[in-house]
Amino acid sequence: MLTPSDDPRDDLRDGRPESAAQRADRNWADVLQELRVLQTGTQILTGFLLALAFQPAFADLSGPQRIGYLLLVGLSALTAILALAPVALHRAVFHRGVKPIVVRYGHRALIAALSAVALLLAGVVAFVFDVVVGVEAAVIAVVVLVAVILVLWVVGPAVLRRIGDDSRPSGEKGRE
């Protein structure tokens, strides 16, 4: 296992006068802030989904709509688990000197959680449109939503990453 002192990526210069430990602390603070934002959105969606089962109109759902609903509840729980995984790991290895590893794990868990949130958002929109308007409107709404997610969460960041990489010296590309 790599420690902060032997991780070759920790001594790369990124224009900040900080040690490897300071960089890990800063990056961990960033992960925690992103977790807070993600967790709030996930909790709101989960609360919405859980409240639906106790509404009188829930009895009118078709069999496929009920299955879709249960899949969304499961996906919502999975999203919360993914978003909390870095915190659980941090607790398990607290004071073990592996914060850079925890930060990388947190980064990967957040990417997975964001992917799950994208599916959850699309699923919730599809479910609501299906129940309120019909399946055709649900398909259109999901296609539009997925396009927006791809542009804002994938294409835009990829373009900005490329611009950022092009403006850095070659030894510092892809590092934060």
Tab-separated table of C-alpha atoms in Angstrom:
chain	number	residue	atom	x	y	z
A	1	MET	CA	0.000	0.000	0.000
A	2	LEU	CA	1.289	3.470	-0.836
A	3	THR	CA	1.842	5.971	1.923
A	4	PRO	CA	2.008	9.735	1.414
A	5	SER	CA	5.810	9.646	1.437
A	6	ASP	CA	6.248	7.007	-1.286
A	7	ASP	CA	3.427	7.906	-3.673
A	8	PRO	CA	5.211	9.272	-6.766
A	9	ARG	CA	2.173	11.347	-7.716
A	10	ASP	CA	2.350	13.416	-4.531
A	11	ASP	CA	5.528	15.286	-5.441
A	12	LEU	CA	4.245	16.703	-8.698
A	13	ARG	CA	4.211	20.456	-8.846
A	14	ASP	CA	0.836	21.988	-9.521
A	15	GLY	CA	1.704	25.542	-8.587
A	16	ARG	CA	0.697	25.192	-4.953
A	17	PRO	CA	3.238	25.382	-2.146
A	18	GLU	CA	1.946	22.395	-0.182
A	19	SER	CA	3.255	19.109	1.085
A	20	ALA	CA	1.806	15.755	0.102
A	21	ALA	CA	-0.106	15.679	3.393
A	22	GLN	CA	-1.491	19.172	2.837
A	23	ARG	CA	-2.551	18.219	-0.697
A	24	ALA	CA	-4.293	15.095	0.612
A	25	ASP	CA	-6.067	17.162	3.282
A	26	ARG	CA	-7.204	19.722	0.694
A	27	ASN	CA	-8.390	17.042	-1.702
A	28	TRP	CA	-10.200	15.186	1.105
A	29	ALA	CA	-11.985	18.438	2.046
A	30	ASP	CA	-13.057	18.752	-1.613
A	31	VAL	CA	-14.380	15.170	-1.603
A	32	LEU	CA	-16.326	15.832	1.597
A	33	GLN	CA	-17.896	18.990	0.170
A	34	GLU	CA	-18.956	17.114	-2.959
A	35	LEU	CA	-20.345	14.337	-0.773
A	36	ARG	CA	-22.478	16.873	1.104
A	37	VAL	CA	-23.999	18.202	-2.108
A	38	LEU	CA	-24.578	14.727	-3.541
A	39	GLN	CA	-26.024	13.345	-0.335
A	40	THR	CA	-28.535	16.185	-0.004
A	41	GLY	CA	-29.886	15.612	-3.508
A	42	THR	CA	-30.010	11.867	-2.962
A	43	GLN	CA	-31.880	12.289	0.324
A	44	ILE	CA	-34.471	14.535	-1.320
A	45	LEU	CA	-35.071	12.017	-4.118
A	46	THR	CA	-35.213	9.143	-1.645
A	47	GLY	CA	-37.718	10.988	0.526
A	48	PHE	CA	-39.852	11.722	-2.512
A	49	LEU	CA	-39.799	8.068	-3.557
A	50	LEU	CA	-40.574	6.741	-0.098
A	51	ALA	CA	-43.487	9.141	0.338
A	52	LEU	CA	-45.085	7.949	-2.908
A	53	ALA	CA	-45.884	4.504	-1.550
A	54	PHE	CA	-48.147	6.066	1.081
A	55	GLN	CA	-50.203	8.175	-1.315
A	56	PRO	CA	-53.725	7.016	-2.210
A	57	ALA	CA	-52.971	7.089	-5.951
A	58	PHE	CA	-50.162	4.549	-5.477
A	59	ALA	CA	-52.818	1.802	-5.556
A	60	ASP	CA	-53.614	2.796	-9.156
A	61	LEU	CA	-50.120	1.992	-10.458
A	62	SER	CA	-49.776	-0.812	-12.956
A	63	GLY	CA	-47.578	-3.823	-12.269
A	64	PRO	CA	-44.679	-2.513	-14.399
A	65	GLN	CA	-44.942	0.902	-12.724
A	66	ARG	CA	-44.694	-0.750	-9.287
A	67	ILE	CA	-41.645	-2.724	-10.391
A	68	GLY	CA	-40.093	0.474	-11.757
A	69	TYR	CA	-40.841	2.217	-8.482
A	70	LEU	CA	-39.174	-0.541	-6.453
A	71	LEU	CA	-36.146	-0.468	-8.748
A	72	LEU	CA	-35.884	3.286	-8.157
A	73	VAL	CA	-36.060	2.815	-4.384
A	74	GLY	CA	-33.266	0.227	-4.629
A	75	LEU	CA	-31.194	2.519	-6.859
A	76	SER	CA	-31.728	5.346	-4.412
A	77	ALA	CA	-30.388	3.183	-1.570
A	78	LEU	CA	-27.418	2.111	-3.717
A	79	THR	CA	-26.655	5.750	-4.494
A	80	ALA	CA	-26.609	6.611	-0.798
A	81	ILE	CA	-24.318	3.649	-0.089
A	82	LEU	CA	-21.904	4.682	-2.843
A	83	ALA	CA	-21.866	8.282	-1.638
A	84	LEU	CA	-21.156	7.217	1.930
A	85	ALA	CA	-18.484	4.648	1.042
A	86	PRO	CA	-15.590	7.152	1.304
A	87	VAL	CA	-16.719	8.179	4.778
A	88	ALA	CA	-16.916	4.551	5.879
A	89	LEU	CA	-13.428	3.879	4.502
A	90	HIS	CA	-12.059	6.982	6.198
A	91	ARG	CA	-13.451	5.774	9.523
A	92	ALA	CA	-11.950	2.311	8.999
A	93	VAL	CA	-8.436	3.606	8.281
A	94	PHE	CA	-8.446	6.752	10.424
A	95	HIS	CA	-4.939	7.656	11.660
A	96	ARG	CA	-3.313	5.009	9.460
A	97	GLY	CA	-1.450	7.465	7.220
A	98	VAL	CA	-3.218	6.505	3.998
A	99	LYS	CA	-5.215	9.651	3.264
A	100	PRO	CA	-4.041	9.898	-0.391
A	101	ILE	CA	-5.443	6.402	-0.939
A	102	VAL	CA	-8.692	7.391	0.796
A	103	VAL	CA	-8.921	10.456	-1.446
A	104	ARG	CA	-8.493	8.348	-4.604
A	105	TYR	CA	-11.084	5.848	-3.310
A	106	GLY	CA	-13.421	8.743	-2.517
A	107	HIS	CA	-12.964	10.123	-6.006
A	108	ARG	CA	-13.875	6.774	-7.569
A	109	ALA	CA	-16.839	6.264	-5.233
A	110	LEU	CA	-18.151	9.739	-6.081
A	111	ILE	CA	-17.895	9.035	-9.810
A	112	ALA	CA	-19.892	5.835	-9.246
A	113	ALA	CA	-22.405	7.712	-7.074
A	114	LEU	CA	-22.812	10.435	-9.707
A	115	SER	CA	-23.458	7.749	-12.312
A	116	ALA	CA	-26.075	6.208	-10.035
A	117	VAL	CA	-27.623	9.641	-9.436
A	118	ALA	CA	-27.855	10.192	-13.200
A	119	LEU	CA	-29.722	6.886	-13.529
A	120	LEU	CA	-31.872	7.740	-10.530
A	121	LEU	CA	-32.796	11.169	-11.909
A	122	ALA	CA	-33.649	9.704	-15.292
A	123	GLY	CA	-35.659	6.935	-13.628
A	124	VAL	CA	-37.614	9.290	-11.393
A	125	VAL	CA	-38.406	11.588	-14.320
A	126	ALA	CA	-39.468	8.601	-16.438
A	127	PHE	CA	-41.636	7.283	-13.615
A	128	VAL	CA	-43.387	10.608	-13.001
A	129	PHE	CA	-43.939	11.320	-16.688
A	130	ASP	CA	-45.236	7.781	-17.219
A	131	VAL	CA	-47.724	8.060	-14.360
A	132	VAL	CA	-48.856	11.607	-15.147
A	133	VAL	CA	-48.789	11.773	-18.951
A	134	GLY	CA	-47.876	8.393	-20.405
A	135	VAL	CA	-44.992	6.302	-21.606
A	136	GLU	CA	-44.358	8.301	-24.801
A	137	ALA	CA	-43.874	11.529	-22.854
A	138	ALA	CA	-41.672	9.640	-20.387
A	139	VAL	CA	-39.355	8.517	-23.187
A	140	ILE	CA	-39.069	12.055	-24.575
A	141	ALA	CA	-38.416	13.533	-21.134
A	142	VAL	CA	-35.715	10.958	-20.362
A	143	VAL	CA	-33.970	11.464	-23.707
A	144	VAL	CA	-33.844	15.222	-23.114
A	145	LEU	CA	-32.693	14.781	-19.511
A	146	VAL	CA	-29.972	12.290	-20.451
A	147	ALA	CA	-28.743	14.664	-23.170
A	148	VAL	CA	-28.519	17.509	-20.649
A	149	ILE	CA	-26.699	15.290	-18.138
A	150	LEU	CA	-24.231	14.145	-20.791
A	151	VAL	CA	-23.515	17.709	-21.901
A	152	LEU	CA	-23.147	19.143	-18.387
A	153	TRP	CA	-21.541	16.180	-16.599
A	154	VAL	CA	-19.455	14.542	-19.335
A	155	VAL	CA	-18.870	16.680	-22.432
A	156	GLY	CA	-18.382	20.043	-20.687
A	157	PRO	CA	-15.935	18.709	-18.095
A	158	ALA	CA	-14.031	16.780	-20.801
A	159	VAL	CA	-13.619	19.986	-22.823
A	160	LEU	CA	-12.478	21.920	-19.747
A	161	ARG	CA	-10.047	19.126	-18.811
A	162	ARG	CA	-8.552	19.232	-22.291
A	163	ILE	CA	-8.210	23.025	-22.171
A	164	GLY	CA	-6.601	22.773	-18.729
A	165	ASP	CA	-4.232	20.013	-19.820
A	166	ASP	CA	-3.211	21.989	-22.908
A	167	SER	CA	-2.296	24.997	-20.768
A	168	ARG	CA	-0.096	23.056	-18.285
A	169	PRO	CA	3.517	22.063	-18.713
A	170	SER	CA	3.787	18.429	-19.904
A	171	GLY	CA	4.919	17.014	-16.521
A	172	GLU	CA	1.859	18.333	-14.713
A	173	LYS	CA	-0.940	17.206	-17.029
A	174	GLY	CA	-3.929	15.533	-15.400
A	175	ARG	CA	-2.934	16.318	-11.794
A	176	GLU	CA	-4.640	18.431	-9.188
